[in-house]
Short mmCIF file of C-alpha atoms in Angstrom, two decimals:
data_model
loop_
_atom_site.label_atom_id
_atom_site.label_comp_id
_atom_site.label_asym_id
_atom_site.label_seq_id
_atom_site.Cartn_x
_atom_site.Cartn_y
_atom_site.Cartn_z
CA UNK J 16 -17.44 -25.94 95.93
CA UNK J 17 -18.00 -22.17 95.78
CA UNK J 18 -15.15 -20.28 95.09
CA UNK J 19 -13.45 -17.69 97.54
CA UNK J 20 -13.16 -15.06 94.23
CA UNK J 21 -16.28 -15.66 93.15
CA UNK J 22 -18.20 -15.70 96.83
CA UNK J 23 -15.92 -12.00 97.54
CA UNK J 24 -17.57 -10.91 93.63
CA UNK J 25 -21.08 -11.66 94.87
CA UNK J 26 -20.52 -9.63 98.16
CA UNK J 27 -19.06 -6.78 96.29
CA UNK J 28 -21.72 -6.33 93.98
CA UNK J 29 -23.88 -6.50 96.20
CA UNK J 30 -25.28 -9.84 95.24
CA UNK J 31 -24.90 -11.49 98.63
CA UNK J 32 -25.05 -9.22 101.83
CA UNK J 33 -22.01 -9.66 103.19
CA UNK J 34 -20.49 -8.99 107.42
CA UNK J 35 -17.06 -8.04 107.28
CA UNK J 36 -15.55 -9.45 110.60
CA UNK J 37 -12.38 -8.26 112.48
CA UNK J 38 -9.81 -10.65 110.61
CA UNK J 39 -11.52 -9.16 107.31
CA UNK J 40 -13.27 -12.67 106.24
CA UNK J 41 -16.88 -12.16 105.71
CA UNK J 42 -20.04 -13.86 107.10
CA UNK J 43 -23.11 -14.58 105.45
CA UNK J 44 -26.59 -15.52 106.82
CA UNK J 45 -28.13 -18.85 106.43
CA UNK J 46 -31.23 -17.04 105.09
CA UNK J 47 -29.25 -14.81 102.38
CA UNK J 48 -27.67 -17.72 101.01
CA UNK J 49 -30.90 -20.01 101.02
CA UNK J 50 -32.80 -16.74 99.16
CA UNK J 51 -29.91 -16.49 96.60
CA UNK J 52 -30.17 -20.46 96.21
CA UNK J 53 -33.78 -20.37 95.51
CA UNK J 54 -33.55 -17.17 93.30
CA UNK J 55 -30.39 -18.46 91.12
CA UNK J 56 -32.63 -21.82 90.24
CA UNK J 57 -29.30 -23.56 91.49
CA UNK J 58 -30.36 -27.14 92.82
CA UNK J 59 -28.33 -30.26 94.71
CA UNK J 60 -26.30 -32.48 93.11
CA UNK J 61 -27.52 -36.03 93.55
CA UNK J 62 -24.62 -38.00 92.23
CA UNK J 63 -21.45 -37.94 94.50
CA UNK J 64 -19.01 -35.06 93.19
CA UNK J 65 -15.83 -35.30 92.14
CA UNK J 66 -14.33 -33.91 94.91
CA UNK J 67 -13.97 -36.57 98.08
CA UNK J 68 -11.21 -34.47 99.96
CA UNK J 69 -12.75 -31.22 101.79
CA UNK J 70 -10.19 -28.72 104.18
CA UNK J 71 -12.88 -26.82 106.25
CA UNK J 72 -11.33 -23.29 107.23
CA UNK J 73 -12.67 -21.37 109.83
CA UNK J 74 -11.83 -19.65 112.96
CA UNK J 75 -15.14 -20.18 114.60
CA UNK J 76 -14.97 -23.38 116.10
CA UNK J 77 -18.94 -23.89 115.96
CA UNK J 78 -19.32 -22.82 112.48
CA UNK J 79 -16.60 -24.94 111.40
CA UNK J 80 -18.49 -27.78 114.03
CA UNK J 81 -21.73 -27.12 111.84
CA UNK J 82 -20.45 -27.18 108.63
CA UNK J 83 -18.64 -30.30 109.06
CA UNK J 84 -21.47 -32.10 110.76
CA UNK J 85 -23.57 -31.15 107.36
CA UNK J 86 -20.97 -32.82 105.07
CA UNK J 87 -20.54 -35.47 107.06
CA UNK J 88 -24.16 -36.10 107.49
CA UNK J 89 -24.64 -35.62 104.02
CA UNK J 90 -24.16 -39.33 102.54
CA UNK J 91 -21.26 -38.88 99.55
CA UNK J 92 -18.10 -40.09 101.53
CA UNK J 93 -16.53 -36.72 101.85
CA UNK J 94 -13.16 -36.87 103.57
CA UNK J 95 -13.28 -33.83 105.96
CA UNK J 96 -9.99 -32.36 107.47
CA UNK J 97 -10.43 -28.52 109.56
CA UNK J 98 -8.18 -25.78 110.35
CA UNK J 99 -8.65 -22.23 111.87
CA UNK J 100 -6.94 -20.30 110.14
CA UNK J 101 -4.96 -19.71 106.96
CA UNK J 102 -1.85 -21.25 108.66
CA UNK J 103 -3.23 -23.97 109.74
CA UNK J 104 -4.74 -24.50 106.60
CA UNK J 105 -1.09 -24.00 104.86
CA UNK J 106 0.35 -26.60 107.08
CA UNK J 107 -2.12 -29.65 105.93
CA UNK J 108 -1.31 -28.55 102.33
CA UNK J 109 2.37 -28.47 102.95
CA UNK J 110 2.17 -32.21 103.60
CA UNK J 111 0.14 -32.58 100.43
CA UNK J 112 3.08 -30.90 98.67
CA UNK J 113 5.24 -32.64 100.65
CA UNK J 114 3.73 -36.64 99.86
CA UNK J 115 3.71 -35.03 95.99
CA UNK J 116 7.10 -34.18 95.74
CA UNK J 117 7.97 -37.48 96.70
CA UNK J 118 7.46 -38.18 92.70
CA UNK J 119 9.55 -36.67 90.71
CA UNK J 120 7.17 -36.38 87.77
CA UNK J 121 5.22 -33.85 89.76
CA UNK J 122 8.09 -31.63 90.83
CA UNK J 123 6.52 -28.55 89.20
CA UNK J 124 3.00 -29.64 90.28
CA UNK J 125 4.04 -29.26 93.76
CA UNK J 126 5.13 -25.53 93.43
CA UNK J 127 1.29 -24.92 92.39
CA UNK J 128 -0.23 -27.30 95.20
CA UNK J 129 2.04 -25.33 97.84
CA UNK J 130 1.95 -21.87 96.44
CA UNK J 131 -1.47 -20.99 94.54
CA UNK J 132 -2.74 -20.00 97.86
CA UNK J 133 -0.05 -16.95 98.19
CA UNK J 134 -0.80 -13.67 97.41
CA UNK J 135 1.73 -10.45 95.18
CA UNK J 136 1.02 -8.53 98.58
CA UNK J 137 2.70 -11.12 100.80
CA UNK J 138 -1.12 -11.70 102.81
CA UNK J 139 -1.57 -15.01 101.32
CA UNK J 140 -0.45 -18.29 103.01
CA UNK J 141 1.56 -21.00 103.96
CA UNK J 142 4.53 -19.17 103.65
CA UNK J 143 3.76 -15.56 103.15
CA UNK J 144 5.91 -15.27 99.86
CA UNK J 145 5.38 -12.02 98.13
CA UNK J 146 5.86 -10.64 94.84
CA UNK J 147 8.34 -12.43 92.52
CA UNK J 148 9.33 -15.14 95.78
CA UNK J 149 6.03 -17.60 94.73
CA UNK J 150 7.14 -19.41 91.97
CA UNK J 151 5.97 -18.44 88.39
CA UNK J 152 3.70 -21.36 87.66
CA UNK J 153 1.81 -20.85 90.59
CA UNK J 154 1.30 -17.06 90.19
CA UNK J 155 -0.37 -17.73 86.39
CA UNK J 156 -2.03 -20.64 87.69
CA UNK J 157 -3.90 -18.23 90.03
CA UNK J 158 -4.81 -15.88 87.19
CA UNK J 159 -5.97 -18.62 84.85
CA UNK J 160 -7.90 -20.34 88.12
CA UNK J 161 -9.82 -17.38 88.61
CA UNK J 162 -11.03 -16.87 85.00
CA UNK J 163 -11.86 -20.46 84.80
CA UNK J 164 -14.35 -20.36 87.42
CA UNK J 165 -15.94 -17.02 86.77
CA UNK J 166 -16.84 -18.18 82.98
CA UNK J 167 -16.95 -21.29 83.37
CA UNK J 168 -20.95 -23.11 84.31
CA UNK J 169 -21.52 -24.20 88.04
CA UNK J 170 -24.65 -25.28 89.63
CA UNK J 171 -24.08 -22.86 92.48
CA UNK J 172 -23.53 -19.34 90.57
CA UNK J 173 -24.09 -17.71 87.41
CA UNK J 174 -21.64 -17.97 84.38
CA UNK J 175 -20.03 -14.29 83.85
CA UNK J 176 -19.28 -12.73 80.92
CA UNK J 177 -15.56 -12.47 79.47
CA UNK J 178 -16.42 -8.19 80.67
CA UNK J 179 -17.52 -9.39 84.20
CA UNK J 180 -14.57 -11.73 84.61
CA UNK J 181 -11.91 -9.61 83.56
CA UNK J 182 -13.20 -6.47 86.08
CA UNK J 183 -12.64 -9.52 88.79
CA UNK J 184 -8.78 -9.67 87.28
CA UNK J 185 -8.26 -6.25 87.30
CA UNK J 186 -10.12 -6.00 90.81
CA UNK J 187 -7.38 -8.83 91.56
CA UNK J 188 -4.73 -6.64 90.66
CA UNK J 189 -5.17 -3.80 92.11
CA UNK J 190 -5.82 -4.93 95.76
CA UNK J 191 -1.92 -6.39 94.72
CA UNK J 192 -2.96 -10.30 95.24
CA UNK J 193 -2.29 -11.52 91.07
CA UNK J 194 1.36 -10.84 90.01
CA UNK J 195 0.31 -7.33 88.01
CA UNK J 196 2.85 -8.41 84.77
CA UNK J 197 1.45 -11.57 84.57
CA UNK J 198 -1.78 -9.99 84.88
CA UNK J 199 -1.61 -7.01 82.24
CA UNK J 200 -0.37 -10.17 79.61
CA UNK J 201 -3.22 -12.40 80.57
CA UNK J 202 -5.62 -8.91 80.04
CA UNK J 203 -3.91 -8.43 76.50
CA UNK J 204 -4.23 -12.07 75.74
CA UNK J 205 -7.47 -12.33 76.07
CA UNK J 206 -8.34 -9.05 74.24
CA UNK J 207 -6.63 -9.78 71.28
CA UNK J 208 -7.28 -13.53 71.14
CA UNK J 209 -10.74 -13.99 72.49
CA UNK J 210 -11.53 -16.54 70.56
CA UNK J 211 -9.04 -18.81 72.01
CA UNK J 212 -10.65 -18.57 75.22
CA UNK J 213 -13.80 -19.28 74.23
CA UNK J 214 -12.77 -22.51 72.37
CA UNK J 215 -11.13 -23.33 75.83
CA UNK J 216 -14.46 -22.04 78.12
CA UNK J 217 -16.58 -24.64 75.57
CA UNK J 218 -14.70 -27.27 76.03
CA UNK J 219 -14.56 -26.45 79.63
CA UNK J 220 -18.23 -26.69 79.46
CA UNK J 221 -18.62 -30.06 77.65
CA UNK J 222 -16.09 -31.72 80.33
#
């Protein structure tokens, strides 16, 4: 699964031609994305991923009709779920919060399933927090999320350099959606212990 960071990076550099719509999501043609498939050398995965559990967010209901019909056509036992919007979306991962804090060795899991989703601005979702209101762990587990995927292999996009990656962070910070504390001590982390990450990003790699 491609994700939202990195998909908004490729339109932004101009990697993927990109249609801003009214509700400021972008759309992509079928024939862009096949072009950058073919182009990246990124290929199917044959064995069934690890992910069985897909939430399918879209406010148009026959792209959201298409994409689900692909999935589900697609053979690997994908549970599918939709919404149409970021509230909707909010509300079937408020019951996955909800069944998780029924165990009370997850307690601060579930601030992180509820709340990585929220942004510093208050634009982010299911409850529209803003600034210091979403709880700590999930406002560094956003930061650290991000990195991870930008430097981290996929099948689907290229790897980016610890350079590339933190531009995304800072990118991040200024349109106000990472904590910008948290963010400026992440930045300084990694500049003055670089190696750390890249022990982490190669064992990240070997997983």
């Amino acid at each position: 699964m491609v994700s939202p960071v990195t998909v908004r990076s490729w339109a932004q550099k101009g990697v993927l031609v990109a249609k801003v719509m009214p509700g400021g999501h972008r759309r992509f043609l079928k024939s862009d994305v096949e072009n950058f498939v073919r182009d990246s050398g990124a290929t199917y995965v044959e064995a069934k991923p690890s992910i069985s559990r897909i939430l399918i967010v879209d406010n148009d209901p026959l792209m959201m009709t298409y994409v689900y019909d692909i999935l589900n056509g697609s053979g690997l036992g994908f549970v599918l779920a939709t919404a149409q919007n970021g509230f909707e979306a909010g509300a079937k991962m408020y019951v996955g919060a909800q069944l998780c804090a029924s165990l009370k060795e997850m307690e601060s899991t579930v601030q992180i399933i509820r709340s990585h989703h929220e942004r510093w601005n208050g634009s982010g979702y299911p409850d529209g927090l803003k600034g210091e209101a979403i709880p700590l762990l999930a406002r560094t587990f956003q930061i650290v999320d991000i990195f991870d995927v930008l430097t981290s292999p996929r099948p689907y996009k290229p790897t980016l350099d610890f350079t590339a990656a933190i531009d995304v962070i800072k990118q991040e910070i200024a349109e106000q959606w990472l904590d910008p504390q948290l963010g400026r001590i992440f930045l300084e982390l990694l500049a003055t212990r670089p190696q750390d990450f890249a022990v982490i990003s190669a064992i990240d790699s070997a997983a």
